[in-house]
Coordinates of C-alpha atoms in Angstrom, one line a residue:
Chain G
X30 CA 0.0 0.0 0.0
X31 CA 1.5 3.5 -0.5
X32 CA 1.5 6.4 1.7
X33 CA 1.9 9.9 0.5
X34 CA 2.9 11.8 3.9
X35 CA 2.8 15.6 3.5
X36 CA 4.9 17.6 6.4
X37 CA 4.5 20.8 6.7
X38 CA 5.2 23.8 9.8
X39 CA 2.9 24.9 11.9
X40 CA 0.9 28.1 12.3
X41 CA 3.2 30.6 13.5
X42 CA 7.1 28.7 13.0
X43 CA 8.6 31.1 11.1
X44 CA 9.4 30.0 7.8
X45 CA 12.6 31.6 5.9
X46 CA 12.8 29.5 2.4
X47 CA 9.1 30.3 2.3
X48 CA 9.6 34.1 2.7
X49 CA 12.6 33.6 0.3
X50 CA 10.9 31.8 -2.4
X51 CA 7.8 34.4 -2.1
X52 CA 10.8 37.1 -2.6
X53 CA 11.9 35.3 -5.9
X54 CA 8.2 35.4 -7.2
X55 CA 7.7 38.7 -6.7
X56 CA 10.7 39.5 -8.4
X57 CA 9.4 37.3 -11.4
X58 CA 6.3 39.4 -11.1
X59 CA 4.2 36.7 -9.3
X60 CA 2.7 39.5 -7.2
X61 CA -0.3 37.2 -6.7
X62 CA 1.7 35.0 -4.6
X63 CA 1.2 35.2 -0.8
X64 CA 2.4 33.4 2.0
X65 CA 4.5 31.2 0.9
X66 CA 5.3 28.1 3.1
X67 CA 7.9 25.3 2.3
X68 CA 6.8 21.7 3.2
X69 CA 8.2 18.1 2.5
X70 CA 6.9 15.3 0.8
X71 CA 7.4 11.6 1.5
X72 CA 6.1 8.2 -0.3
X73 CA 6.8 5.1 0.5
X74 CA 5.3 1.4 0.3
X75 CA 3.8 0.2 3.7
X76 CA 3.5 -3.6 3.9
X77 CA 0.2 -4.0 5.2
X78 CA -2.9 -4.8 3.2
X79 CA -5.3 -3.5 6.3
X80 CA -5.5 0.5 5.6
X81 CA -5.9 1.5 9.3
X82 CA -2.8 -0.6 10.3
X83 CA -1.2 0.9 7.2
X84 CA -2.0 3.8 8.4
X85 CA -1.6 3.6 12.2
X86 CA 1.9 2.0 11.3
X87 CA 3.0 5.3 8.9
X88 CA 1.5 7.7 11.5
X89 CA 4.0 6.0 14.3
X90 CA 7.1 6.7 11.6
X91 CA 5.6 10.1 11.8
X92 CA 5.8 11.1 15.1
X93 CA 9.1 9.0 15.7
X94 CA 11.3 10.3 12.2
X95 CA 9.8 11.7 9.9
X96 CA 8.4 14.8 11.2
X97 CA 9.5 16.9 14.3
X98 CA 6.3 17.6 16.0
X99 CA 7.3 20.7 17.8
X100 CA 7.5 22.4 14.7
X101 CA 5.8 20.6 11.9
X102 CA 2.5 19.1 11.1
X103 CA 1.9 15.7 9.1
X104 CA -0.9 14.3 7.1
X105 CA -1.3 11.0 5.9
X106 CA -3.0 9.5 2.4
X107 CA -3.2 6.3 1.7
Chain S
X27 CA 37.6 12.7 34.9
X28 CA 36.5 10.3 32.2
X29 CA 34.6 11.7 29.3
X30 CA 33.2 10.0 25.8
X31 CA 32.5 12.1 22.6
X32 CA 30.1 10.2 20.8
X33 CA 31.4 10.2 16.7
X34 CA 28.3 10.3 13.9
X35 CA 28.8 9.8 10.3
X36 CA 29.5 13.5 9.4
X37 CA 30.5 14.9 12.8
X38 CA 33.5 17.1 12.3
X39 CA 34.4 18.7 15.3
X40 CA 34.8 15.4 17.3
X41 CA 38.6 15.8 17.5
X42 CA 38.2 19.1 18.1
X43 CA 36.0 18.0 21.2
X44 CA 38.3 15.4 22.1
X45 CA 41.2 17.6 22.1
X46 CA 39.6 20.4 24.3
X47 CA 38.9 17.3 26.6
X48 CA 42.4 16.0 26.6
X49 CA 43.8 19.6 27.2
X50 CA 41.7 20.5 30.3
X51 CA 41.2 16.6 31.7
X52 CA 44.5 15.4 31.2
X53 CA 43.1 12.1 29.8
X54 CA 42.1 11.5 26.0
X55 CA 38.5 10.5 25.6
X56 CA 36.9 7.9 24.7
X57 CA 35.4 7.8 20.7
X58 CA 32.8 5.7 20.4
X59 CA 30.8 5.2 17.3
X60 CA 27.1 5.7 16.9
X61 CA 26.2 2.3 16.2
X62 CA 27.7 1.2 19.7
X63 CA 24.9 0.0 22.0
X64 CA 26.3 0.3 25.8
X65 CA 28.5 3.2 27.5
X66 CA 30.4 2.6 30.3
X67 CA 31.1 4.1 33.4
X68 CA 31.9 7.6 32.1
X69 CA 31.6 11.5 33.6
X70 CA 30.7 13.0 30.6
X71 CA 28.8 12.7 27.1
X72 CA 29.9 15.6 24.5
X73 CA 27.7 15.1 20.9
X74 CA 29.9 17.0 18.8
X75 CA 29.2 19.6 16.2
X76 CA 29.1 18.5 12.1
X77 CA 26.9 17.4 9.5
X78 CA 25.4 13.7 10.4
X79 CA 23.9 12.0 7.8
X80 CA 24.3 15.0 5.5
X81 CA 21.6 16.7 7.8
X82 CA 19.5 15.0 5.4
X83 CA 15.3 14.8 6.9
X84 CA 16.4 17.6 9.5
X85 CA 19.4 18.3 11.1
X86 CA 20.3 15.7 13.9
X87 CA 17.0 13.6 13.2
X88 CA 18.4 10.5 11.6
X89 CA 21.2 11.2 14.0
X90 CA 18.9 11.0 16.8
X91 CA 17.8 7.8 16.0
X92 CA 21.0 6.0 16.2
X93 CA 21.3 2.9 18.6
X94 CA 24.0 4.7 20.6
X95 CA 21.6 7.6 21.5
X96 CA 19.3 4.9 24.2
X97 CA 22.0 4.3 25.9
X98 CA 23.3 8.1 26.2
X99 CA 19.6 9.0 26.8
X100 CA 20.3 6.6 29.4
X101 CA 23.2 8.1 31.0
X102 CA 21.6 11.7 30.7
X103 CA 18.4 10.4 32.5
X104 CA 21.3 8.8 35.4
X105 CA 22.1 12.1 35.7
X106 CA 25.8 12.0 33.7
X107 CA 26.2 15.4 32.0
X108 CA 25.9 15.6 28.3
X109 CA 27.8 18.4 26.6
X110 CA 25.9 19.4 23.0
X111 CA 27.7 21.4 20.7
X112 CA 25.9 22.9 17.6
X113 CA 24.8 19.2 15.5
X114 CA 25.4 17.6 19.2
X115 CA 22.7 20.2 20.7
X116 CA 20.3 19.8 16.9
X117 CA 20.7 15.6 18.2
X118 CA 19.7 16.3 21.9
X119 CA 16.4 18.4 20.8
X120 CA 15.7 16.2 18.6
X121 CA 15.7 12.7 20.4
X122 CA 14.3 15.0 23.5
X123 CA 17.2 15.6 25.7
X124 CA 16.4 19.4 25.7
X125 CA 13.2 21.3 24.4
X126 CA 12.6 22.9 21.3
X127 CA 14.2 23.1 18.0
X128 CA 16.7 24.2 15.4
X129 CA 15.3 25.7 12.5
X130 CA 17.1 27.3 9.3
X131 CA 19.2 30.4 10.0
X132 CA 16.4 33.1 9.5
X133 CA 18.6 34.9 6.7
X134 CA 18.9 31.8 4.9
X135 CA 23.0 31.8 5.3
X136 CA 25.4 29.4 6.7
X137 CA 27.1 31.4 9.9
X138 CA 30.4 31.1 10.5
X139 CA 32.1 33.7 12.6
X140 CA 32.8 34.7 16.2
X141 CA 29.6 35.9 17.9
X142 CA 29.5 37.7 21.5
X143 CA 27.7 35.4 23.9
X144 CA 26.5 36.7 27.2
X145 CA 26.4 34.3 30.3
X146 CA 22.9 34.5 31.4
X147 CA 23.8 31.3 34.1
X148 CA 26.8 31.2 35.5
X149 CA 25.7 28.7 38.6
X150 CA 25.3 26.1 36.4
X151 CA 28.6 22.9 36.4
X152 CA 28.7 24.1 32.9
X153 CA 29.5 27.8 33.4
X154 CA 30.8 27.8 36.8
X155 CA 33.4 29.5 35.3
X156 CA 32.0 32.8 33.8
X157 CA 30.4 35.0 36.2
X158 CA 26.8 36.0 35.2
X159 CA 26.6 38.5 32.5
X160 CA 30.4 38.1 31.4
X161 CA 30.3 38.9 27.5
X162 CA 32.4 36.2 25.8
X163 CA 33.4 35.6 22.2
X164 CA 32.5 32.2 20.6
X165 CA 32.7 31.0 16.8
X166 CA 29.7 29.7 15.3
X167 CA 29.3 27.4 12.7
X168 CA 25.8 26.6 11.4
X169 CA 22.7 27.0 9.1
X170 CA 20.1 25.7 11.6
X171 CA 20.8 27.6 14.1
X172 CA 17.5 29.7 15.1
X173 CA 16.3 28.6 18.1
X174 CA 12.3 27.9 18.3
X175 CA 10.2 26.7 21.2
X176 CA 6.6 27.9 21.3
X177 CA 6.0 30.9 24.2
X178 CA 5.4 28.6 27.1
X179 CA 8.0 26.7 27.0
X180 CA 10.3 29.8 26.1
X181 CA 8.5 31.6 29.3
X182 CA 9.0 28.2 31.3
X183 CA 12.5 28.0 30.7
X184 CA 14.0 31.9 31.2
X185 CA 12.1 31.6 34.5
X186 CA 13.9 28.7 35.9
X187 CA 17.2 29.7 34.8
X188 CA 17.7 27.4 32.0
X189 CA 19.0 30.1 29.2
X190 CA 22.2 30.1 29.8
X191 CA 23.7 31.7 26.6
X192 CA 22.1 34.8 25.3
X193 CA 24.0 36.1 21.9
X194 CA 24.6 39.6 21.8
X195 CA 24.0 40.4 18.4
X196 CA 21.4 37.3 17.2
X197 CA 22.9 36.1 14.4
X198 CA 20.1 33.5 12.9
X199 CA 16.7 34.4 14.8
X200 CA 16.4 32.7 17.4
X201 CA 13.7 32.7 19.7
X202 CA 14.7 35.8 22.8
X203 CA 18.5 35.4 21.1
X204 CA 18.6 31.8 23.0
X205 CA 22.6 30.4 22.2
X206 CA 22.9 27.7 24.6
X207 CA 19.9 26.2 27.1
X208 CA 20.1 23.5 30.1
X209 CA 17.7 20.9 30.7
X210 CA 15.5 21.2 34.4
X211 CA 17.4 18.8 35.9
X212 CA 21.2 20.5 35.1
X213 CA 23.0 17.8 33.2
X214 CA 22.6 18.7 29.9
X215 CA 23.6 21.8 28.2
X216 CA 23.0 22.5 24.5
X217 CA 24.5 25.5 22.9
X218 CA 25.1 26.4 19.1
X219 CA 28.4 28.2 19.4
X220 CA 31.5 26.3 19.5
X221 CA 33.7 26.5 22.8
X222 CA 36.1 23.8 21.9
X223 CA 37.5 25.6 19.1
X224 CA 38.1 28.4 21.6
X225 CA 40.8 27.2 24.2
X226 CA 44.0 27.9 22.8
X227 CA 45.6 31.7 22.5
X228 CA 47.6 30.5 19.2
X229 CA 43.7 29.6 18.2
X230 CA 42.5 33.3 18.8
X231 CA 41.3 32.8 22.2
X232 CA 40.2 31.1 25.3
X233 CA 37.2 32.2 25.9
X234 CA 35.9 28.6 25.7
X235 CA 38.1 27.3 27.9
X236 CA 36.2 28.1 31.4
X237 CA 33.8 26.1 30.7
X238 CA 35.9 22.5 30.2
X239 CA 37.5 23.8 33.4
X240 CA 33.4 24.0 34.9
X241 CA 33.0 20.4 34.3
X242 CA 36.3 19.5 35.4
X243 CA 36.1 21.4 38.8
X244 CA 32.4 19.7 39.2
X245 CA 33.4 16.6 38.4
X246 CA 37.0 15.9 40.5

């Protein structure tokens, strides 16, 4: 089964590369583009063919690696 | 007194560490490799400064996870002090150790000059050695260097004494220009500028050098 894990900071963790990337749009002349935050994104192959241990198991690599919960959130798709 | 710096794949100021160790202890250190299971009977943990694993995920978070880190989470919850330099103090937020987090240098540059520290704790068997509000001068090194901790736990730890290095000119955002924090319990101290590389005149100063002598006059 693959997981498609989305990380991304929190509300209020200041994010440099974001304000740095909106910087470089505007400068393209992307003056739409507002507040931009940076994330990560992660896929793997989970071997379990039951989607809540699938995802009970990917939500545990989560909190233990994958993200750092004092500054980031996750969310999971299956 | 009998000290171990713990070596990572990527850690580069671990003979740096060792030597600052050797100078002030009299005794070379231990190295002992991250994929070691057990410590022995030992004073002191140092997690030196570098690049484990490329800083690849985060910055000390695959570091964090290496088998060597139970049993030094071990030691630290014995009460054995841990010394956590730059990477070392990026490893000890992230396996929990110390509170918080390291986040990218809030101009977006690596940092790598001498910064003026003040010495916000000087009754600590870290910094027993600086009198409180002594302004050193300590090279940093780093790109994920900006403190963060939401407001509590920022508020929780200036009012038990825990910052213990303030920089005087912040040089990568951190949170209330944090440098260096203890945990509650006084064993372990993470800070982001270097003092090992700071203990020999023909180096460009000693101002790191009081606090090996801390330890050493804590420990003997």
């Amino acid at each position: 089964m693959k997981a498609k894990i989305y990380i991304t900071l929190k509300n209020g963790v200041l994010d440099p590369q974001g304000k740095a990337i909106e910087g470089a749009l505007h400068g393209l002349g992307f003056i739409a583009a507002n507040h931009v935050r940076q994330g990560k994104y992660i896929e793997l192959d989970v071997a379990e063919t039951d989607a809540a241990k699938a995802y009970a198991s990917v939500e545990e690599m989560c909190k233990k690696l994958l993200a750092n919960t004092v500054i980031e959130n996750y969310r999971i798709e299956l | 007194m009998k000290a171990a710096v713990i070596v990572f794949p990527g850690s580069n100021c671990d003979r740096d560490m060792a030597a600052a160790l050797e100078k002030v202890t009299g005794v070379k250190p231990m190295m002992v490799w991250h994929q070691d299971t057990e410590l022995p009977d030992i004073d002191l943990i140092a997690l030196p400064g570098g690049f484990s694993y490329g800083d690849y995920l985060r910055s000390g978070a695959m570091a964090a996870q290496s088998s060597i880190m139970r049993a030094v989470k071990l030691k630290a919850d014995a009460g054995v002090r841990v010394l956590a330099v730059c990477n070392g103090f990026q490893i000890a937020t992230e396996v929990g150790l110390l509170p918080g987090a390291l986040m990218r240098n809030a101009g977006l540059k690596f940092v790598c000059r001498d910064v003026g520290l003040r010495v916000e704790n000087a009754r600590t068997g870290f910094t027993s050695g600086y009198t409180k509000n002594q302004t050193i001068s300590i090279p940093v090194a780093h790109h994920d260097g900006n403190y963060f901790a939401d407001a509590a736990t920022l508020d929780a730890l200036e009012h038990s004494g825990q910052v213990v290095f303030r920089y005087t000119d912040n040089p990568n955002g951190s949170a209330r220009d944090i440098a260096g924090i203890i945990n509650a319990a006084g064993n372990v101290l993470g800070m982001m500028p270097h003092p090992e590389r700071l203990i020999e005149p023909e180096l460009g100063g000693i101002d790191g050098l009081p606090l090996f002598e801390s330890l050493l006059g804590k420990l003997h």
